Structures are given as C-alpha cells and as structure tokens.
PDB file of C-alpha atoms in Angstrom:
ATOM      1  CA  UNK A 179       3.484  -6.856  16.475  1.00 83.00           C
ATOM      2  CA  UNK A 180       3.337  -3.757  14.294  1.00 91.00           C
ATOM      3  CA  UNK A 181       3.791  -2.726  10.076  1.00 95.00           C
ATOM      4  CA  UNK A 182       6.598  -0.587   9.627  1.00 95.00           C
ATOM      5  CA  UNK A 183       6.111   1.365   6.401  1.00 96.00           C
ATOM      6  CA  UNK A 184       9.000   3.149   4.712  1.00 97.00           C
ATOM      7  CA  UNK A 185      10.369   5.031   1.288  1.00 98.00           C
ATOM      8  CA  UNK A 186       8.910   7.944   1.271  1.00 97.00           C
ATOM      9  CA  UNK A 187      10.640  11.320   0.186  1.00 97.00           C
ATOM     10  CA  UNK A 188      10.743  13.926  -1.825  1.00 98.00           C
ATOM     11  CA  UNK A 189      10.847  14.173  -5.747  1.00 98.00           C
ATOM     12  CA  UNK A 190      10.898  15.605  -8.318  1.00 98.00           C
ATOM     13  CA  UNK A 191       7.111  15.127 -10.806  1.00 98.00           C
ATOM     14  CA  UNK A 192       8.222  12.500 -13.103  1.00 98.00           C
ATOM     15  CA  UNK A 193      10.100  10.759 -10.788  1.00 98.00           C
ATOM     16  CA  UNK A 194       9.957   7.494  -8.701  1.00 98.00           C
ATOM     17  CA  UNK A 195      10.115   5.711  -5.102  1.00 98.00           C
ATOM     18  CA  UNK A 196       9.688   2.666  -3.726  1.00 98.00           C
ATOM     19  CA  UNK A 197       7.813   2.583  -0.473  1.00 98.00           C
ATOM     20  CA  UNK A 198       8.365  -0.555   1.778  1.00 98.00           C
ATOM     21  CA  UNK A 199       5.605  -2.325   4.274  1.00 97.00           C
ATOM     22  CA  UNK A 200       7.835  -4.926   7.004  1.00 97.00           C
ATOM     23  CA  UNK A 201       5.877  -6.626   9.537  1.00 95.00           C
ATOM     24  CA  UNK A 202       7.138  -8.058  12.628  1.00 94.00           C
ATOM     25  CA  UNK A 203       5.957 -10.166  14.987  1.00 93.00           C
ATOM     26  CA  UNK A 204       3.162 -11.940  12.934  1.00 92.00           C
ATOM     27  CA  UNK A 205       3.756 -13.725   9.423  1.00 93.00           C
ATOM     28  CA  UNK A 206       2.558 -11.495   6.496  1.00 91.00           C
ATOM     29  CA  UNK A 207       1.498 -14.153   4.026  1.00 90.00           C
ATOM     30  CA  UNK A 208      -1.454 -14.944   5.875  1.00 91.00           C
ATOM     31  CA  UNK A 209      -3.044 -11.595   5.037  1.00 94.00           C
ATOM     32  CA  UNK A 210      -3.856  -9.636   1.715  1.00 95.00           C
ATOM     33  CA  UNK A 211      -1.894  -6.081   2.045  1.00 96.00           C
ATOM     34  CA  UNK A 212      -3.636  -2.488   1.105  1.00 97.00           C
ATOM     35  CA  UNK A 213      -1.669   0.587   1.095  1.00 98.00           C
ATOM     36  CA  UNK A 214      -3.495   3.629   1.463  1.00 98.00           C
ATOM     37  CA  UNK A 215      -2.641   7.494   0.912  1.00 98.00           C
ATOM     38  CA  UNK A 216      -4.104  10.761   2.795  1.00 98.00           C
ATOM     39  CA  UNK A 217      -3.616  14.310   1.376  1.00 96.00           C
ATOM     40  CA  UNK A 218      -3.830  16.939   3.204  1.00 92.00           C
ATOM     41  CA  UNK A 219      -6.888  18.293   3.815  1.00 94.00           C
ATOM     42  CA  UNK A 220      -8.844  14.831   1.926  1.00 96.00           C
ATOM     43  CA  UNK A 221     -10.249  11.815   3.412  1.00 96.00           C
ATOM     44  CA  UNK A 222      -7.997   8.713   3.219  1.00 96.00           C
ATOM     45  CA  UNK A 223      -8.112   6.521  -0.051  1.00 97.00           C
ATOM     46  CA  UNK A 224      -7.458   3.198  -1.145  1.00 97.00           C
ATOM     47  CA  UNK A 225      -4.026   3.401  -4.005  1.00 98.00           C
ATOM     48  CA  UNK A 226      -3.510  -0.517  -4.077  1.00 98.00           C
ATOM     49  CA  UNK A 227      -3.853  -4.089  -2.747  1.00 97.00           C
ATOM     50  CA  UNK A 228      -2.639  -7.329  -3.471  1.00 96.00           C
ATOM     51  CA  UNK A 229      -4.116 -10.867  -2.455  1.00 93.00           C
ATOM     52  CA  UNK A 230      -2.336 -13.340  -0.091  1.00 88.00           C
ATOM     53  CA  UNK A 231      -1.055 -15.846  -2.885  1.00 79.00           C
ATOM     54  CA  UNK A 232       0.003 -13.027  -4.880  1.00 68.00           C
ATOM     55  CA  UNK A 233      -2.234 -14.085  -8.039  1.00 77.00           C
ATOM     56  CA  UNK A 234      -4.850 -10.768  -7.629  1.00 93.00           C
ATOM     57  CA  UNK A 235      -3.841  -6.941  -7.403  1.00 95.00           C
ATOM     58  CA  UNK A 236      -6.219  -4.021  -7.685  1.00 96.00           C
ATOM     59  CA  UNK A 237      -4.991  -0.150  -8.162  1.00 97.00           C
ATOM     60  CA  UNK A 238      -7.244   3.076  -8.190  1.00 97.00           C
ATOM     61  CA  UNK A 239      -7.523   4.271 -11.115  1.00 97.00           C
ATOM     62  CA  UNK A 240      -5.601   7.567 -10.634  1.00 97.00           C
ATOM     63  CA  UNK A 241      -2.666   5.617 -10.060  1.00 98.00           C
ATOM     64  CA  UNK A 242      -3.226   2.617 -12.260  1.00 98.00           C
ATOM     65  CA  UNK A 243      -0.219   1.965 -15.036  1.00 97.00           C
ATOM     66  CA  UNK A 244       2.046   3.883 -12.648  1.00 98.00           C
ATOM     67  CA  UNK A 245       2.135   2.034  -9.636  1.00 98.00           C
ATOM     68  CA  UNK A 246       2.782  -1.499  -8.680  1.00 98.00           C
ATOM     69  CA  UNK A 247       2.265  -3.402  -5.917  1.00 97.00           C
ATOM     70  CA  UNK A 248       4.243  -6.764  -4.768  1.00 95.00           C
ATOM     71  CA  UNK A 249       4.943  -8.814  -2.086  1.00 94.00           C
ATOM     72  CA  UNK A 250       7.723 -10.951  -0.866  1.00 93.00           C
ATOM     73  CA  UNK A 251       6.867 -13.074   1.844  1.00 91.00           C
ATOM     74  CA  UNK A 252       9.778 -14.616   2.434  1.00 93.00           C
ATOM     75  CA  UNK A 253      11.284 -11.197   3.444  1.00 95.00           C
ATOM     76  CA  UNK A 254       7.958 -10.723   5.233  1.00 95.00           C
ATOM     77  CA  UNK A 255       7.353  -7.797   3.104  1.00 95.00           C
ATOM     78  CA  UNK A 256       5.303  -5.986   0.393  1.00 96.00           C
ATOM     79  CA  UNK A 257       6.072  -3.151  -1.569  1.00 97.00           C
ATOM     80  CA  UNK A 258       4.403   0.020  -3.848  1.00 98.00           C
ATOM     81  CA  UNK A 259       6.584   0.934  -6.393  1.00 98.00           C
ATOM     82  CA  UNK A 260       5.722   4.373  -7.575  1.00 98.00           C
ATOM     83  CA  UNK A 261       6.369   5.762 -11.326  1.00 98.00           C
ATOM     84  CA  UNK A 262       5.641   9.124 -13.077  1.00 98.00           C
ATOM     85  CA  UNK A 263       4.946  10.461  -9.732  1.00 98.00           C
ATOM     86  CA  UNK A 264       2.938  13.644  -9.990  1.00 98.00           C
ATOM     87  CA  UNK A 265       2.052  16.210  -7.659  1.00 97.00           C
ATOM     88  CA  UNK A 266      -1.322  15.082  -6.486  1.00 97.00           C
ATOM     89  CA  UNK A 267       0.309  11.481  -5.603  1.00 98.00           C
ATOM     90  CA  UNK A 268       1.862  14.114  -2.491  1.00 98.00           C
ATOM     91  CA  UNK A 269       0.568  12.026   0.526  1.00 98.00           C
ATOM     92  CA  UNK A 270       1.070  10.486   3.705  1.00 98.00           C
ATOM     93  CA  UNK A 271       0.932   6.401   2.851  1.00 98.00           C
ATOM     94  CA  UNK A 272      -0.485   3.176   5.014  1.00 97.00           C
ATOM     95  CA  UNK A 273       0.011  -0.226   4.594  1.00 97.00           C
ATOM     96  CA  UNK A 274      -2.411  -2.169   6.386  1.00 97.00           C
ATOM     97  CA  UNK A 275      -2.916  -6.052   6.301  1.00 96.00           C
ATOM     98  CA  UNK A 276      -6.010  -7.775   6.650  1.00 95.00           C
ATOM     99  CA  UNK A 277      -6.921 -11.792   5.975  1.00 94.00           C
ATOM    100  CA  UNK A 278     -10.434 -10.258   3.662  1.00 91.00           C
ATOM    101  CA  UNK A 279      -8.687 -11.876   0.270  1.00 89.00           C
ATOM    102  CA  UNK A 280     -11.122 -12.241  -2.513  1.00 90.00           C
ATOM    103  CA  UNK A 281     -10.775 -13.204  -6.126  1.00 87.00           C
ATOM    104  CA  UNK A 282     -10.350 -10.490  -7.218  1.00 90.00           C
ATOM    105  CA  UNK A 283      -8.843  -8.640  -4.905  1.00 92.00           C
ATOM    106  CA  UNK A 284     -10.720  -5.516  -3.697  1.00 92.00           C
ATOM    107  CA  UNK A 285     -10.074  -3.055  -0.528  1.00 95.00           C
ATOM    108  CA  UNK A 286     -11.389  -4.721   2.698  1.00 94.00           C
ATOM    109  CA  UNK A 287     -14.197  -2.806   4.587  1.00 92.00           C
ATOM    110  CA  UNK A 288     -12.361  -0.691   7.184  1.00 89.00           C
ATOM    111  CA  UNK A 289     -12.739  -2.519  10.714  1.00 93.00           C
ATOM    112  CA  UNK A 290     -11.458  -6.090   8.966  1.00 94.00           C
ATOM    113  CA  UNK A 291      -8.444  -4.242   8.751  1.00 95.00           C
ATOM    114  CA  UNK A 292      -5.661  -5.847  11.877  1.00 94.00           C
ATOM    115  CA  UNK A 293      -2.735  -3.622  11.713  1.00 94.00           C
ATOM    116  CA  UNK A 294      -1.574   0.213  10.127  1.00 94.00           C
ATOM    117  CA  UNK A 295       1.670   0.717   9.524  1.00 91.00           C
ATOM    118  CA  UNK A 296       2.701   4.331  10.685  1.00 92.00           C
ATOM    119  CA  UNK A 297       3.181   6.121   7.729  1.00 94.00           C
ATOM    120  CA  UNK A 298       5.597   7.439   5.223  1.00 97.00           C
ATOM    121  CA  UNK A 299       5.504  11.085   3.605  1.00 98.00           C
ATOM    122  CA  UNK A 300       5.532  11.339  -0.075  1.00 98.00           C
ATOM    123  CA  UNK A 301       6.345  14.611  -1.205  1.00 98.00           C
ATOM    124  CA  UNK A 302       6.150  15.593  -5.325  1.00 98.00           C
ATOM    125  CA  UNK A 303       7.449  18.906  -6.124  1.00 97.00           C
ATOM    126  CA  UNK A 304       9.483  20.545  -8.191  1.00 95.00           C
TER     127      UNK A 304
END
C-alpha cells in the first residue's frame, strides 16, 4: 500500500512539468488528494488539493493560475501540472491522500492524512 509520486526535474524559470501521484494497493477515489512542497530550509506547505468527486480544488495562492490539479481515478491517479515555473516553486513535492473531503475543498489537518508519497525534486534554474 504506498503513493508513488513522480515528474519532477529540472527546468528552466518559465517552464513546465507534470508531477504524477499512483497509488497501489488501495483505491484512490475514496480519498481527496493534497500535494505538498518543502524548500529547503522552510517548513512544508500546502500547493493544492482536489476533492474525491473531482467537483472542488483549492491552490495556494503563490501558485494559483499556474498550477492545476486533476485526478483520474480510473488510472488510480492524480496529477499537478505545473506552468510558469519560477525559482521559488524549487521544492521537494508530496502527495498525500486523505478521506477529509469538504465542499469546498481545503487541506486536511495533518494526522487525517493516511499515506505520503515519497517525494519528487523540482528543481527551477536557469
């Protein structure tokens, strides 16, 4: 049972990436998915989350209009896809899954939290 997260890289400022969240060994449409980021040196932050039916997302506002979060459960998936990446987006990023689904959506308090995927490096630099 386990979140794999993936996509991460390096680019250039300006450009894009799509970072992947796969579970396995549970069924992902059950839960409302979070990805988080941590910097280095910085305390971990919420960047996105989208409800179980798909119908309620929520981005931090240094991120919002650049980012976009989906799902696809039949692939037992979600997704962050990442625009206009910029320097301070540089960051190690979770996706964690959690059944805490509101209307709207909104981050879930830390312990309601089930699984962390391990982590993928994004890297913007020039």
């Amino acid at each position: 049972v386990q979140l794999q997260a993936s996509g991460g890289g390096l680019v250039q400022p300006g450009g894009s990436l799509r970072l992947s969240c796969v579970a396995s060994g549970f069924s992902l449409d059950e839960y409302a998915i979070s990805w988080f980021r941590q910097a280095p040196g910085k305390e971990r932050e919420g960047v996105s989350c989208i409800s179980t039916r798909d119908d309620s997302t929520y981005y931090a506002d240094s991120v919002k209009g650049r980012f976009t979060i989906s799902r696809d459960n039949a692939k037992n998936a979600a997704y962050l896809q990442m625009n206009s990446l910029k320097p301070e987006d540089t960051a190690v990023y979770y996706c964690a899954n959690t059944r805490y689904s509101p209307t709207p959506i909104v981050f879930a308090p830390p312990n309601e939290y089930d699984y962390w995927g391990q982590g993928t490096l994004v890297t913007v630099s020039s």
